[in-house]
Coordinates of C-alpha atoms and ligand atoms in Angstrom, one line a residue:
X16 CA 84.4 -24.3 -119.6
X17 CA 85.6 -26.5 -116.7
X18 CA 89.3 -27.2 -116.7
X19 CA 90.2 -30.6 -115.3
X20 CA 91.6 -30.5 -111.8
X21 CA 94.8 -32.5 -111.9
X22 CA 95.9 -31.8 -108.4
X23 CA 97.0 -34.8 -106.3
X24 CA 94.3 -34.0 -103.7
X25 CA 91.4 -34.3 -106.2
X26 CA 92.9 -37.4 -107.8
X27 CA 93.2 -39.0 -104.3
X28 CA 89.7 -38.0 -103.3
X29 CA 88.3 -39.4 -106.6
X30 CA 90.3 -42.7 -106.1
X31 CA 89.1 -43.1 -102.5
X32 CA 85.5 -42.7 -103.5
X33 CA 85.6 -45.8 -105.8
X34 CA 88.5 -48.0 -104.9
X35 CA 88.1 -50.5 -102.0
X36 CA 89.7 -49.5 -98.7
X37 CA 92.1 -52.4 -98.9
X38 CA 94.5 -50.4 -101.1
X39 CA 97.7 -48.7 -99.7
X40 CA 99.7 -46.0 -101.5
X41 CA 103.4 -45.7 -101.5
X42 CA 104.9 -42.6 -99.6
X43 CA 103.5 -40.1 -97.2
X44 CA 103.2 -37.8 -100.1
X45 CA 101.7 -40.0 -102.8
X46 CA 102.7 -39.6 -106.4
X47 CA 100.2 -39.1 -109.3
X48 CA 102.2 -40.8 -112.1
X49 CA 101.0 -40.2 -115.6
X50 CA 103.8 -41.8 -117.7
X51 CA 107.1 -43.6 -117.4
X52 CA 110.1 -44.3 -119.7
X53 CA 113.2 -46.4 -119.0
X54 CA 114.1 -45.8 -115.4
X55 CA 112.1 -42.6 -115.0
X56 CA 108.5 -42.0 -113.9
X57 CA 106.7 -38.7 -114.4
X58 CA 104.0 -37.1 -112.3
X59 CA 101.1 -35.0 -113.5
X60 CA 103.2 -31.8 -113.0
X61 CA 106.0 -33.1 -115.2
X62 CA 108.4 -33.8 -112.3
X63 CA 110.5 -36.9 -112.9
X64 CA 111.4 -39.6 -110.4
X65 CA 114.3 -42.1 -110.7
X66 CA 112.6 -45.5 -110.3
X67 CA 114.8 -47.6 -108.1
X68 CA 112.0 -49.8 -106.8
X69 CA 110.3 -51.5 -109.7
X70 CA 111.3 -55.0 -110.5
X71 CA 108.3 -55.3 -112.9
X72 CA 109.5 -53.1 -115.8
X73 CA 112.6 -55.2 -116.0
X74 CA 113.7 -53.9 -119.4
X75 CA 112.6 -50.4 -118.6
X76 CA 109.2 -48.7 -118.5
X77 CA 107.4 -48.5 -121.8
X78 CA 110.1 -50.3 -123.8
X79 CA 109.2 -49.6 -127.4
X80 CA 109.8 -53.2 -128.6
X81 CA 107.6 -54.7 -125.9
X82 CA 104.9 -52.2 -126.7
X83 CA 105.2 -52.9 -130.5
X84 CA 105.1 -56.6 -130.1
X85 CA 102.1 -56.5 -127.8
X86 CA 100.3 -54.2 -130.3
X87 CA 101.2 -56.3 -133.3
X88 CA 100.0 -59.6 -131.7
X89 CA 96.8 -58.0 -130.4
X90 CA 96.1 -56.8 -133.9
X91 CA 96.5 -60.3 -135.3
X92 CA 95.3 -62.9 -132.8
X93 CA 94.7 -63.1 -129.1
X94 CA 93.4 -66.4 -127.8
X95 CA 93.9 -69.1 -125.2
X96 CA 95.8 -72.4 -124.9
X97 CA 92.9 -74.5 -126.1
X98 CA 93.9 -73.9 -129.6
X99 CA 97.3 -74.8 -131.1
X100 CA 99.1 -71.5 -131.2
X101 CA 102.8 -70.9 -131.6
X102 CA 103.4 -68.2 -128.9
X103 CA 103.0 -70.4 -125.8
X104 CA 105.1 -73.2 -127.3
X105 CA 107.9 -70.8 -128.3
X106 CA 107.8 -69.2 -124.9
X107 CA 107.8 -72.5 -123.1
X108 CA 110.9 -73.6 -125.2
X109 CA 112.7 -70.4 -124.4
X110 CA 111.9 -70.6 -120.7
X111 CA 113.0 -74.2 -120.4
X112 CA 116.2 -73.3 -122.1
X113 CA 117.1 -71.2 -119.1
X114 CA 116.7 -73.9 -116.4
X115 CA 118.3 -77.3 -115.7
X116 CA 117.2 -80.0 -118.2
X117 CA 115.4 -81.9 -115.5
X118 CA 112.8 -79.2 -115.4
X119 CA 110.9 -79.9 -118.6
X120 CA 107.4 -78.6 -118.8
X121 CA 105.6 -75.3 -118.4
X122 CA 102.1 -74.1 -117.2
X123 CA 101.1 -70.5 -117.8
X124 CA 99.1 -68.3 -115.4
X125 CA 98.6 -64.6 -115.1
X126 CA 100.1 -63.8 -111.6
X127 CA 102.7 -65.0 -109.2
X128 CA 99.9 -66.0 -106.8
X129 CA 98.3 -68.2 -109.3
X130 CA 101.6 -69.9 -110.0
X131 CA 102.3 -70.5 -106.3
X132 CA 98.8 -71.7 -105.6
X133 CA 99.0 -74.2 -108.4
X134 CA 102.5 -75.2 -107.1
X135 CA 100.8 -76.1 -103.7
X136 CA 98.3 -78.3 -105.5
X137 CA 100.9 -80.0 -107.6
X138 CA 103.1 -80.7 -104.5
X139 CA 100.2 -82.2 -102.6
X140 CA 99.2 -84.5 -105.4
X141 CA 102.8 -85.6 -106.1
X142 CA 103.7 -86.3 -102.4
X143 CA 100.4 -87.2 -100.7
X144 CA 101.6 -84.7 -98.1
X145 CA 99.9 -81.5 -96.9
X146 CA 102.6 -79.8 -95.0
X147 CA 104.5 -76.7 -96.2
X148 CA 107.5 -74.8 -94.8
X149 CA 107.9 -71.1 -95.4
X150 CA 110.2 -68.4 -93.9
X151 CA 109.0 -66.1 -91.1
X152 CA 109.1 -63.0 -93.4
X153 CA 107.7 -64.7 -96.5
X154 CA 105.2 -63.3 -99.0
X155 CA 103.9 -65.7 -101.6
X156 CA 100.6 -64.3 -102.8
X157 CA 97.0 -63.4 -102.4
X158 CA 95.0 -66.6 -102.3
X159 CA 93.6 -67.7 -99.0
X160 CA 96.0 -70.6 -98.8
X161 CA 99.0 -68.5 -99.7
X162 CA 98.0 -65.8 -97.3
X163 CA 98.5 -68.4 -94.6
X164 CA 102.0 -68.9 -96.0
X165 CA 102.8 -65.2 -96.0
X166 CA 103.7 -64.3 -92.4
X167 CA 104.9 -60.8 -93.4
X168 CA 101.2 -59.9 -94.0
X169 CA 100.5 -60.5 -90.3
X170 CA 97.9 -63.1 -91.3
X171 CA 97.5 -66.3 -89.2
X172 CA 99.6 -69.3 -90.3
X173 CA 97.6 -71.7 -92.3
X174 CA 96.9 -75.3 -91.3
X175 CA 99.9 -77.7 -91.9
X176 CA 102.2 -74.7 -92.3
X177 CA 105.5 -74.6 -90.4
X178 CA 107.4 -71.3 -90.3
X179 CA 111.2 -71.4 -90.4
X180 CA 113.4 -68.5 -89.3
X181 CA 114.9 -66.9 -92.5
X182 CA 118.7 -67.3 -92.8
X183 CA 119.5 -63.7 -92.0
X184 CA 123.1 -63.3 -90.9
X185 CA 124.1 -67.0 -91.2
X186 CA 127.8 -67.6 -91.9
X187 CA 127.5 -71.4 -92.1
X188 CA 125.3 -72.5 -95.0
X189 CA 124.3 -75.7 -93.2
X190 CA 122.4 -73.8 -90.6
X191 CA 119.3 -73.2 -92.6
X192 CA 119.1 -76.9 -93.3
X193 CA 119.2 -77.6 -89.6
X194 CA 116.3 -75.2 -89.1
X195 CA 114.3 -76.8 -92.0
X196 CA 114.9 -80.3 -90.5
X197 CA 113.5 -79.0 -87.1
X198 CA 110.4 -77.9 -89.0
X199 CA 110.0 -81.2 -90.6
X200 CA 110.3 -82.9 -87.2
X201 CA 107.7 -80.6 -85.7
X202 CA 105.4 -81.2 -88.7
X203 CA 105.6 -85.0 -88.3
X204 CA 105.1 -84.7 -84.6
X205 CA 101.8 -83.0 -85.4
X206 CA 100.9 -85.9 -87.7
X207 CA 101.4 -83.9 -91.0
X208 CA 103.2 -85.3 -93.9
X209 CA 105.6 -82.8 -95.7
X210 CA 104.6 -81.7 -99.2
X211 CA 107.1 -78.9 -99.9
X212 CA 109.5 -76.2 -98.8
X213 CA 108.5 -73.0 -100.5
X214 CA 111.1 -70.2 -100.6
X215 CA 111.7 -66.9 -102.4
X216 CA 115.3 -67.5 -103.4
X217 CA 116.4 -63.9 -102.6
X218 CA 114.2 -63.7 -99.5
X219 CA 113.0 -60.3 -100.7
X220 CA 110.3 -59.7 -98.0
X221 CA 112.5 -61.3 -95.3
X222 CA 114.8 -58.3 -95.8
X223 CA 116.9 -59.4 -98.9
X224 CA 119.1 -62.4 -97.9
X225 CA 121.6 -63.2 -100.7
X226 CA 124.5 -64.7 -99.0
X227 CA 126.2 -67.1 -98.5
X228 CA 125.5 -68.6 -101.9
X229 CA 124.7 -72.3 -101.4
X230 CA 122.7 -71.7 -98.2
X231 CA 119.6 -73.4 -99.7
X232 CA 121.4 -76.6 -100.6
X233 CA 121.2 -78.4 -97.2
X234 CA 117.6 -77.2 -96.8
X235 CA 116.6 -78.7 -100.1
X236 CA 118.4 -81.9 -99.3
X237 CA 116.4 -82.0 -96.0
X238 CA 113.0 -81.6 -97.6
X239 CA 113.9 -84.2 -100.3
X240 CA 115.0 -86.7 -97.6
X241 CA 111.6 -86.2 -95.9
X242 CA 109.8 -87.0 -99.2
X243 CA 108.8 -83.4 -99.8
X244 CA 109.5 -81.2 -102.8
X245 CA 111.3 -77.8 -103.2
X246 CA 109.4 -74.9 -104.8
X247 CA 111.6 -72.0 -105.9
X248 CA 109.5 -68.8 -105.9
X249 CA 111.3 -66.7 -108.5
X250 CA 108.7 -64.0 -108.7
X251 CA 111.3 -61.5 -107.2
X252 CA 114.8 -62.6 -108.1
X253 CA 114.0 -64.1 -111.6
X254 CA 114.8 -62.8 -115.0
X255 CA 118.5 -62.0 -114.4
X256 CA 118.1 -59.5 -111.5
X257 CA 120.8 -61.1 -109.3
X258 CA 123.3 -60.5 -112.1
X259 CA 124.9 -63.9 -111.8
X260 CA 122.2 -66.0 -113.4
X261 CA 118.7 -66.0 -114.7
X262 CA 117.2 -67.5 -111.6
X263 CA 117.8 -67.0 -107.9
X264 CA 118.0 -70.8 -107.2
X265 CA 121.0 -71.1 -109.5
X266 CA 123.1 -69.1 -107.1
X267 CA 122.5 -71.8 -104.5
X268 CA 123.5 -74.8 -106.6
X269 CA 120.1 -76.5 -106.2
X270 CA 117.6 -77.9 -108.7
X271 CA 114.0 -77.2 -107.8
X272 CA 111.1 -79.6 -108.4
X273 CA 108.9 -76.6 -109.2
X274 CA 109.8 -73.0 -110.2
X275 CA 107.3 -70.2 -110.1
X276 CA 107.7 -66.8 -111.8
X277 CA 105.7 -63.7 -112.6
X278 CA 106.2 -60.0 -112.1
X279 CA 108.9 -59.0 -114.6
X280 CA 108.0 -61.7 -117.1
X281 CA 105.9 -59.3 -119.3
X282 CA 107.5 -56.0 -118.3
X283 CA 104.2 -55.0 -116.7
X284 CA 101.9 -57.1 -118.8
X285 CA 100.2 -59.8 -116.5
X286 CA 101.9 -63.0 -117.4
X287 CA 103.3 -65.7 -115.1
X288 CA 104.3 -69.3 -115.2
X289 CA 105.2 -72.5 -113.4
X290 CA 107.9 -74.8 -114.6
X291 CA 108.3 -78.3 -113.2
X292 CA 109.7 -81.8 -113.8
X293 CA 107.1 -83.8 -115.8
X294 CA 107.2 -86.6 -113.2
X295 CA 106.3 -84.1 -110.5
X296 CA 103.3 -82.9 -112.6
X297 CA 102.1 -86.5 -113.4
X298 CA 99.8 -87.2 -110.5
X299 CA 98.2 -83.7 -110.6
X300 CA 97.7 -83.9 -114.3
X301 CA 96.2 -87.4 -114.0
X302 CA 93.7 -86.3 -111.5
X303 CA 92.8 -82.8 -112.6
X304 CA 92.7 -80.5 -115.6
X305 CA 94.2 -77.1 -115.3
X306 CA 93.0 -74.4 -117.6
X307 CA 93.6 -70.7 -117.1
X308 CA 91.6 -68.5 -119.5
X309 CA 94.2 -65.8 -119.8
X310 CA 97.3 -67.7 -118.8
X311 CA 99.5 -68.2 -121.9
X312 CA 97.3 -66.1 -124.2
X313 CA 99.0 -65.2 -127.4
X314 CA 99.4 -61.5 -126.5
X315 CA 100.9 -62.2 -123.1
X316 CA 103.3 -64.7 -124.8
X317 CA 104.4 -62.0 -127.2
X318 CA 105.2 -59.6 -124.3
X319 CA 107.2 -62.3 -122.5
X320 CA 109.1 -63.3 -125.6
X321 CA 110.0 -59.7 -126.2
X322 CA 111.3 -59.4 -122.6
X323 CA 113.5 -62.5 -123.0
X324 CA 114.9 -61.2 -126.3
X325 CA 115.7 -57.8 -124.8
X326 CA 117.3 -59.2 -121.7
X327 CA 119.6 -61.2 -124.0
X328 CA 120.2 -58.6 -126.7
X329 CA 120.8 -55.7 -124.3
X330 CA 122.9 -57.9 -122.0
X331 CA 120.9 -56.9 -119.0
X332 CA 122.1 -59.6 -116.7
X333 CA 125.6 -58.3 -117.2
X334 CA 124.4 -54.8 -116.6
X335 CA 122.7 -55.9 -113.4
X336 CA 126.0 -57.4 -112.2
X337 CA 128.1 -54.3 -113.2
X338 CA 125.8 -51.6 -111.9
X339 CA 124.8 -53.8 -109.0
X340 CA 128.5 -54.2 -108.0
X341 CA 129.0 -50.5 -108.2
X342 CA 125.9 -49.8 -106.1
X343 CA 127.0 -52.3 -103.4
X344 CA 130.4 -50.8 -103.2
X345 CA 129.0 -47.2 -103.0
X346 CA 126.4 -48.3 -100.4
X347 CA 129.1 -49.9 -98.3
X348 CA 131.1 -46.6 -98.5
X349 CA 127.9 -44.9 -97.2
X350 CA 127.7 -47.5 -94.4
X351 CA 131.2 -46.5 -93.3
X352 CA 130.0 -42.9 -92.9
X353 CA 126.5 -43.4 -91.6
X354 CA 126.2 -45.4 -88.4
X355 CA 122.5 -45.9 -88.9
X356 CA 123.3 -48.3 -91.7
X357 CA 123.5 -51.8 -90.0
X358 CA 124.1 -53.9 -93.1
X359 CA 124.2 -53.9 -96.9
X360 CA 123.1 -57.1 -98.6
X361 CA 122.3 -58.2 -102.1
X362 CA 123.2 -59.6 -105.4
X363 CA 123.1 -57.7 -108.7
X364 CA 120.3 -55.2 -108.7
X365 CA 118.4 -56.6 -105.7
X366 CA 119.8 -54.8 -102.7
X367 CA 118.8 -54.4 -99.1
X368 CA 120.2 -51.7 -96.8
X369 CA 119.3 -52.4 -93.2
X370 CA 118.9 -49.4 -91.0
X371 CA 118.6 -49.2 -87.2
X372 CA 114.8 -48.9 -87.0
X373 CA 111.6 -49.0 -89.0
X374 CA 111.0 -45.3 -88.3
X375 CA 114.4 -44.4 -89.8
X376 CA 113.7 -46.6 -92.9
X377 CA 110.3 -45.0 -93.4
X378 CA 111.8 -41.5 -93.1
X379 CA 114.6 -42.2 -95.5
X380 CA 112.2 -43.8 -98.1
X381 CA 110.0 -40.6 -97.9
X382 CA 113.0 -38.3 -97.9
X383 CA 114.3 -39.9 -101.0
X384 CA 110.9 -39.6 -102.7
X385 CA 111.0 -35.9 -102.0
X386 CA 114.4 -35.8 -103.7
X387 CA 113.0 -37.6 -106.7
X388 CA 114.3 -41.1 -106.1
X389 CA 111.9 -44.0 -105.5
X390 CA 112.7 -47.0 -103.3
X391 CA 110.8 -49.1 -100.8
X392 CA 111.3 -51.0 -97.6
X393 CA 111.1 -54.6 -96.5
X394 CA 112.2 -57.0 -93.8
X395 CA 110.4 -58.4 -90.8
X396 CA 110.9 -55.1 -88.9
X397 CA 110.4 -53.1 -92.1
X398 CA 113.8 -51.6 -91.3
X399 CA 115.5 -52.5 -94.6
X400 CA 115.6 -50.2 -97.7
X401 CA 114.7 -52.2 -100.7
X402 CA 116.5 -51.2 -103.9
X403 CA 115.4 -52.9 -107.2
X404 CA 115.7 -50.6 -110.2
X405 CA 114.8 -51.8 -113.7
X406 CA 117.8 -53.7 -115.1
X407 CA 118.4 -51.0 -117.7
X408 CA 119.6 -48.6 -115.0
X409 CA 123.0 -47.1 -115.8
X410 CA 125.9 -46.2 -113.6
X411 CA 125.2 -42.4 -113.8
X412 CA 121.7 -43.1 -112.5
X413 CA 123.0 -45.3 -109.7
X414 CA 125.3 -42.4 -108.7
X415 CA 122.2 -40.1 -108.5
X416 CA 120.6 -42.7 -106.1
X417 CA 123.7 -42.9 -103.9
X418 CA 124.1 -39.0 -103.7
X419 CA 120.4 -38.6 -102.8
X420 CA 120.6 -41.4 -100.2
X421 CA 123.7 -39.8 -98.7
X422 CA 121.9 -36.4 -98.3
X423 CA 118.8 -38.1 -97.0
X424 CA 120.7 -40.0 -94.4
X425 CA 122.5 -36.8 -93.3
X426 CA 119.1 -35.1 -93.0
X427 CA 117.7 -38.1 -91.0
X428 CA 120.7 -38.0 -88.6
X429 CA 120.3 -34.2 -88.1
X430 CA 116.6 -34.7 -87.3
X431 CA 117.2 -37.6 -84.9
X432 CA 120.8 -37.5 -83.7
X433 CA 120.2 -39.8 -80.7
X434 CA 120.5 -42.9 -82.8
X435 CA 123.0 -41.4 -85.3
Ligands
PMP523 N1 105.9 -64.4 -104.6 C1 106.6 -63.4 -104.2 C2 108.0 -63.6 -103.7 C3 106.2 -62.1 -104.4 O1 107.0 -61.0 -104.1 C4 104.9 -61.9 -105.0 C5 104.4 -60.5 -105.2 N2 104.9 -59.4 -104.5 C6 104.1 -63.0 -105.3 C7 104.6 -64.2 -105.1 C8 102.7 -62.8 -105.8 O2 102.7 -62.3 -107.1 P1 101.4 -61.6 -107.7 O3 101.3 -60.3 -107.0 O4 101.8 -61.5 -109.2 O5 100.3 -62.4 -107.5

């Protein structure tokens, strides 16, 4: 009898035979994961890895309540939003309860990309403009239009798109507004009318820029004064990750015209949404219908409702703040001992540790993987370690991460002392 070959080499070869060559794997030594629970992922050999990278399983991998509620709903009814069903309505009510009252209606999609792409269409219809402003390290999604608004991918900038330098290292919160105003001027000079400023409110792919709080306010005022709208892309910081509030924009004291969300919304189940002011939606809704077959289906809504319940009941935002504060403090201690750490930034459980080169960051990410701790990297120069564990991570697990990072940094310094 043939025994199945579970080796990573054979799994990789089989994958490469059938998956398109567009895919990239994490880590020099890829991991063949077969199951996950809480903050732990397990490979085919039973080795466990501390997951400090995944902002999708926000309430922990395989959370039993999410699993049970998906299964229960799937066994009763799964249909779309062209019937009157209770799930999407209840979920819309719950989501609207987390944002300022001006934002008063919800559209469901399946991915962050769909939400952002829809946001562009809504902003164009509402303003009559076609110009968008994004940051120089932005990532906003996979559609052709959004690729032209995602400079971090290396794709060419799309028509009507102005790229503003991300607010890294700014002390004065007014400075980002000055930069956005310059983009608006350049746009108008090119004969383009502004439609919106589109920003990831934690600047995840720009290298995690969390401070100073309030830095978005002058920029939002600038786009409003120019007749444009502000779209808060909450795909990364949303659902309590920053520890202070449910949404990243709330840390900056601004009220968006459109809010897009996805990733953690279904704890891994593909569900996403766009929230907006009804008056912003009006022109788009008059001209077009929007129907998304799977967006807002009853099973996806059950998953998202379970996530909201668990975040509240398990006080995960509070946990994000407490464990996040501990991590920030510990990482700053590490920075005092390791000169390759240039900066430690972040809020709650969204943390960036900037190193002195991309090569070092890549080596540390791979070194940590070999010690059983999973993180990633980001930033324009890919020199920033990106740390985003599920919000159920506890202090003891955060300590494991810090210890492993300390040892990995020592190892990296020994291998390449010139920069140490
Ligand atoms: N916006 C941001 C800020 C993102 O990080 C991502 C995904 N990484 C997206 C949008 C796109 O989301 P999705 O992959 O669900 O289409």
